[in-house]
Amino acid sequence: MHRAPQMTLPRGSKYLQCTWEKAYQDHRKKVRDAQPLVDTHALLCLRHLPLNIKKLKLEEERLFVIDRDNYLLLEKVSCIMRTRGQTDNRNDYTHRRGNREQELHREQRKNKIILGRITNSEPLYQARKWQEDWARTEKFQDTLMKYHGRQQTCKGKSRN
Protein backbone atom coordinates (compact mmCIF):
# COMPACT_ATOMS: atom_id res chain seq x y z
CA MET A 1 0.00 0.00 0.00
CA HIS A 2 1.46 3.34 -1.05
CA ARG A 3 1.30 6.20 1.34
CA ALA A 4 1.65 9.80 0.45
CA PRO A 5 4.85 11.31 1.80
CA GLN A 6 4.31 13.01 5.11
CA MET A 7 5.99 16.35 5.53
CA THR A 8 8.15 16.81 8.58
CA LEU A 9 6.88 20.30 9.24
CA PRO A 10 3.33 20.63 10.45
CA ARG A 11 0.98 22.46 8.19
CA GLY A 12 0.29 25.95 9.41
CA SER A 13 -1.58 26.93 6.28
CA LYS A 14 -2.48 25.26 3.02
CA TYR A 15 -0.36 27.74 1.04
CA LEU A 16 2.76 27.05 3.10
CA GLN A 17 2.19 23.31 2.83
CA CYS A 18 1.99 23.52 -0.98
CA THR A 19 5.14 25.64 -1.16
CA TRP A 20 7.08 23.17 0.97
CA GLU A 21 5.84 20.18 -0.99
CA LYS A 22 6.77 21.84 -4.29
CA ALA A 23 10.25 22.65 -3.00
CA TYR A 24 10.63 19.07 -1.78
CA GLN A 25 9.50 17.63 -5.14
CA ASP A 26 11.97 19.92 -6.98
CA HIS A 27 14.74 18.71 -4.68
CA ARG A 28 13.86 15.05 -5.30
CA LYS A 29 13.84 15.67 -9.08
CA LYS A 30 17.30 17.29 -8.90
CA VAL A 31 18.65 14.35 -6.87
CA ARG A 32 17.19 11.85 -9.33
CA ASP A 33 18.59 13.68 -12.39
CA ALA A 34 22.05 14.32 -10.88
CA GLN A 35 25.01 13.27 -13.03
CA PRO A 36 28.31 11.97 -11.60
CA LEU A 37 30.99 14.63 -11.06
CA VAL A 38 33.98 12.33 -11.49
CA ASP A 39 35.39 12.46 -15.02
CA THR A 40 36.22 8.89 -16.08
CA HIS A 41 36.99 9.63 -19.73
CA ALA A 42 40.41 8.96 -21.22
CA LEU A 43 42.88 11.81 -21.26
CA LEU A 44 43.44 13.80 -24.38
CA CYS A 45 46.53 12.76 -26.27
CA LEU A 46 48.79 15.79 -26.48
CA ARG A 47 51.40 15.40 -29.18
CA HIS A 48 54.20 17.40 -27.56
CA LEU A 49 54.22 15.41 -24.29
CA PRO A 50 55.18 11.87 -25.42
CA LEU A 51 58.15 13.17 -27.41
CA ASN A 52 60.54 14.46 -24.78
CA ILE A 53 63.48 15.68 -26.86
CA LYS A 54 65.78 16.41 -23.94
CA LYS A 55 65.24 12.95 -22.47
CA LEU A 56 65.95 11.34 -25.85
CA LYS A 57 69.15 13.39 -26.20
CA LEU A 58 70.37 12.38 -22.73
CA GLU A 59 69.61 8.72 -23.50
CA GLU A 60 71.52 8.97 -26.77
CA GLU A 61 74.55 10.49 -24.98
CA ARG A 62 74.43 7.77 -22.33
CA LEU A 63 74.37 5.06 -25.01
CA PHE A 64 77.28 6.77 -26.79
CA VAL A 65 79.36 6.70 -23.58
CA ILE A 66 78.50 3.02 -23.06
CA ASP A 67 79.50 2.17 -26.65
CA ARG A 68 82.80 4.06 -26.28
CA ASP A 69 83.61 2.28 -22.99
CA ASN A 70 82.75 -1.08 -24.55
CA TYR A 71 85.07 -0.32 -27.47
CA LEU A 72 87.95 0.60 -25.11
CA LEU A 73 87.35 -2.55 -23.08
CA LEU A 74 87.36 -4.64 -26.26
CA GLU A 75 90.69 -3.08 -27.28
CA LYS A 76 92.22 -3.92 -23.90
CA VAL A 77 90.97 -7.51 -24.00
CA SER A 78 92.26 -8.01 -27.55
CA CYS A 79 95.67 -6.57 -26.51
CA ILE A 80 95.83 -9.03 -23.61
CA MET A 81 94.93 -11.93 -25.93
CA ARG A 82 97.59 -10.90 -28.47
CA THR A 83 100.31 -10.69 -25.82
CA ARG A 84 101.10 -13.12 -23.08
CA GLY A 85 98.59 -11.47 -20.76
CA GLN A 86 101.12 -10.14 -18.26
CA THR A 87 99.90 -7.80 -15.62
CA ASP A 88 101.78 -4.65 -14.69
CA ASN A 89 100.60 -4.27 -11.11
CA ARG A 90 102.92 -4.83 -8.20
CA ASN A 91 102.24 -5.06 -4.51
CA ASP A 92 104.34 -2.41 -2.77
CA TYR A 93 102.64 -2.84 0.56
CA THR A 94 105.86 -3.57 2.44
CA HIS A 95 107.21 -0.09 1.73
CA ARG A 96 103.95 1.52 2.70
CA ARG A 97 103.80 -0.50 5.89
CA GLY A 98 107.35 0.53 6.81
CA ASN A 99 106.48 4.19 6.31
CA ARG A 100 103.43 3.81 8.50
CA GLU A 101 105.47 2.15 11.26
CA GLN A 102 108.11 4.88 11.12
CA GLU A 103 105.43 7.54 11.37
CA LEU A 104 103.82 5.70 14.29
CA HIS A 105 107.16 5.56 16.17
CA ARG A 106 107.74 9.26 15.47
CA GLU A 107 104.33 10.13 16.93
CA GLN A 108 104.98 7.95 19.99
CA ARG A 109 108.28 9.75 20.62
CA LYS A 110 106.54 13.14 20.35
CA ASN A 111 103.85 11.99 22.79
CA LYS A 112 106.50 10.83 25.31
CA ILE A 113 108.24 14.22 25.12
CA ILE A 114 104.95 16.05 25.70
CA LEU A 115 104.11 13.74 28.64
CA GLY A 116 107.53 14.47 30.21
CA ARG A 117 106.97 18.22 29.89
CA ILE A 118 103.56 17.94 31.54
CA THR A 119 104.81 15.84 34.47
CA ASN A 120 107.88 18.04 35.08
CA SER A 121 106.02 21.36 34.96
CA GLU A 122 105.13 23.20 38.14
CA PRO A 123 101.43 23.61 38.89
CA LEU A 124 99.95 27.05 38.35
CA TYR A 125 97.49 26.69 41.22
CA GLN A 126 99.00 27.20 44.67
CA ALA A 127 96.76 25.60 47.28
CA ARG A 128 98.89 26.85 50.18
CA LYS A 129 98.51 30.44 48.99
CA TRP A 130 94.74 29.95 48.71
CA GLN A 131 94.58 28.63 52.30
CA GLU A 132 96.60 31.57 53.63
CA ASP A 133 94.37 34.02 51.78
CA TRP A 134 91.23 32.34 53.18
CA ALA A 135 92.63 32.48 56.72
CA ARG A 136 93.30 36.23 56.29
CA THR A 137 89.71 36.73 55.03
CA GLU A 138 88.25 34.87 58.03
CA LYS A 139 90.41 36.94 60.40
CA PHE A 140 89.16 40.12 58.76
CA GLN A 141 85.53 38.96 59.11
CA ASP A 142 86.06 38.17 62.80
CA THR A 143 87.52 41.66 63.35
CA LEU A 144 84.52 43.26 61.69
CA MET A 145 82.12 41.23 63.86
CA LYS A 146 83.86 42.43 67.04
CA TYR A 147 83.27 46.09 66.26
CA HIS A 148 79.73 45.81 64.94
CA GLY A 149 78.42 43.48 67.61
CA ARG A 150 75.24 42.64 65.74
CA GLN A 151 74.92 42.00 62.04
CA GLN A 152 72.24 43.96 60.12
CA THR A 153 70.03 42.13 57.60
CA CYS A 154 68.75 43.55 54.33
CA LYS A 155 65.35 44.55 55.81
CA GLY A 156 66.87 46.41 58.75
CA LYS A 157 66.08 43.79 61.42
CA SER A 158 68.98 42.77 63.58
CA ARG A 159 70.22 39.23 64.05
CA ASN A 160 72.10 37.89 67.06
Coordinates of C-alpha atoms in Angstrom, one line a residue:
M1 CA 0.0 0.0 0.0
H2 CA 1.5 3.3 -1.0
R3 CA 1.3 6.2 1.3
A4 CA 1.6 9.8 0.5
P5 CA 4.9 11.3 1.8
Q6 CA 4.3 13.0 5.1
M7 CA 6.0 16.3 5.5
T8 CA 8.1 16.8 8.6
L9 CA 6.9 20.3 9.2
P10 CA 3.3 20.6 10.5
R11 CA 1.0 22.5 8.2
G12 CA 0.3 26.0 9.4
S13 CA -1.6 26.9 6.3
K14 CA -2.5 25.3 3.0
Y15 CA -0.4 27.7 1.0
L16 CA 2.8 27.0 3.1
Q17 CA 2.2 23.3 2.8
C18 CA 2.0 23.5 -1.0
T19 CA 5.1 25.6 -1.2
W20 CA 7.1 23.2 1.0
E21 CA 5.8 20.2 -1.0
K22 CA 6.8 21.8 -4.3
A23 CA 10.2 22.6 -3.0
Y24 CA 10.6 19.1 -1.8
Q25 CA 9.5 17.6 -5.1
D26 CA 12.0 19.9 -7.0
H27 CA 14.7 18.7 -4.7
R28 CA 13.9 15.1 -5.3
K29 CA 13.8 15.7 -9.1
K30 CA 17.3 17.3 -8.9
V31 CA 18.7 14.3 -6.9
R32 CA 17.2 11.9 -9.3
D33 CA 18.6 13.7 -12.4
A34 CA 22.0 14.3 -10.9
Q35 CA 25.0 13.3 -13.0
P36 CA 28.3 12.0 -11.6
L37 CA 31.0 14.6 -11.1
V38 CA 34.0 12.3 -11.5
D39 CA 35.4 12.5 -15.0
T40 CA 36.2 8.9 -16.1
H41 CA 37.0 9.6 -19.7
A42 CA 40.4 9.0 -21.2
L43 CA 42.9 11.8 -21.3
L44 CA 43.4 13.8 -24.4
C45 CA 46.5 12.8 -26.3
L46 CA 48.8 15.8 -26.5
R47 CA 51.4 15.4 -29.2
H48 CA 54.2 17.4 -27.6
L49 CA 54.2 15.4 -24.3
P50 CA 55.2 11.9 -25.4
L51 CA 58.2 13.2 -27.4
N52 CA 60.5 14.5 -24.8
I53 CA 63.5 15.7 -26.9
K54 CA 65.8 16.4 -23.9
K55 CA 65.2 13.0 -22.5
L56 CA 66.0 11.3 -25.8
K57 CA 69.1 13.4 -26.2
L58 CA 70.4 12.4 -22.7
E59 CA 69.6 8.7 -23.5
E60 CA 71.5 9.0 -26.8
E61 CA 74.5 10.5 -25.0
R62 CA 74.4 7.8 -22.3
L63 CA 74.4 5.1 -25.0
F64 CA 77.3 6.8 -26.8
V65 CA 79.4 6.7 -23.6
I66 CA 78.5 3.0 -23.1
D67 CA 79.5 2.2 -26.6
R68 CA 82.8 4.1 -26.3
D69 CA 83.6 2.3 -23.0
N70 CA 82.7 -1.1 -24.5
Y71 CA 85.1 -0.3 -27.5
L72 CA 87.9 0.6 -25.1
L73 CA 87.4 -2.6 -23.1
L74 CA 87.4 -4.6 -26.3
E75 CA 90.7 -3.1 -27.3
K76 CA 92.2 -3.9 -23.9
V77 CA 91.0 -7.5 -24.0
S78 CA 92.3 -8.0 -27.5
C79 CA 95.7 -6.6 -26.5
I80 CA 95.8 -9.0 -23.6
M81 CA 94.9 -11.9 -25.9
R82 CA 97.6 -10.9 -28.5
T83 CA 100.3 -10.7 -25.8
R84 CA 101.1 -13.1 -23.1
G85 CA 98.6 -11.5 -20.8
Q86 CA 101.1 -10.1 -18.3
T87 CA 99.9 -7.8 -15.6
D88 CA 101.8 -4.7 -14.7
N89 CA 100.6 -4.3 -11.1
R90 CA 102.9 -4.8 -8.2
N91 CA 102.2 -5.1 -4.5
D92 CA 104.3 -2.4 -2.8
Y93 CA 102.6 -2.8 0.6
T94 CA 105.9 -3.6 2.4
H95 CA 107.2 -0.1 1.7
R96 CA 104.0 1.5 2.7
R97 CA 103.8 -0.5 5.9
G98 CA 107.4 0.5 6.8
N99 CA 106.5 4.2 6.3
R100 CA 103.4 3.8 8.5
E101 CA 105.5 2.1 11.3
Q102 CA 108.1 4.9 11.1
E103 CA 105.4 7.5 11.4
L104 CA 103.8 5.7 14.3
H105 CA 107.2 5.6 16.2
R106 CA 107.7 9.3 15.5
E107 CA 104.3 10.1 16.9
Q108 CA 105.0 7.9 20.0
R109 CA 108.3 9.8 20.6
K110 CA 106.5 13.1 20.3
N111 CA 103.8 12.0 22.8
K112 CA 106.5 10.8 25.3
I113 CA 108.2 14.2 25.1
I114 CA 104.9 16.1 25.7
L115 CA 104.1 13.7 28.6
G116 CA 107.5 14.5 30.2
R117 CA 107.0 18.2 29.9
I118 CA 103.6 17.9 31.5
T119 CA 104.8 15.8 34.5
N120 CA 107.9 18.0 35.1
S121 CA 106.0 21.4 35.0
E122 CA 105.1 23.2 38.1
P123 CA 101.4 23.6 38.9
L124 CA 99.9 27.1 38.4
Y125 CA 97.5 26.7 41.2
Q126 CA 99.0 27.2 44.7
A127 CA 96.8 25.6 47.3
R128 CA 98.9 26.8 50.2
K129 CA 98.5 30.4 49.0
W130 CA 94.7 30.0 48.7
Q131 CA 94.6 28.6 52.3
E132 CA 96.6 31.6 53.6
D133 CA 94.4 34.0 51.8
W134 CA 91.2 32.3 53.2
A135 CA 92.6 32.5 56.7
R136 CA 93.3 36.2 56.3
T137 CA 89.7 36.7 55.0
E138 CA 88.3 34.9 58.0
K139 CA 90.4 36.9 60.4
F140 CA 89.2 40.1 58.8
Q141 CA 85.5 39.0 59.1
D142 CA 86.1 38.2 62.8
T143 CA 87.5 41.7 63.4
L144 CA 84.5 43.3 61.7
M145 CA 82.1 41.2 63.9
K146 CA 83.9 42.4 67.0
Y147 CA 83.3 46.1 66.3
H148 CA 79.7 45.8 64.9
G149 CA 78.4 43.5 67.6
R150 CA 75.2 42.6 65.7
Q151 CA 74.9 42.0 62.0
Q152 CA 72.2 44.0 60.1
T153 CA 70.0 42.1 57.6
C154 CA 68.7 43.6 54.3
K155 CA 65.3 44.6 55.8
G156 CA 66.9 46.4 58.7
K157 CA 66.1 43.8 61.4
S158 CA 69.0 42.8 63.6
R159 CA 70.2 39.2 64.1
N160 CA 72.1 37.9 67.1

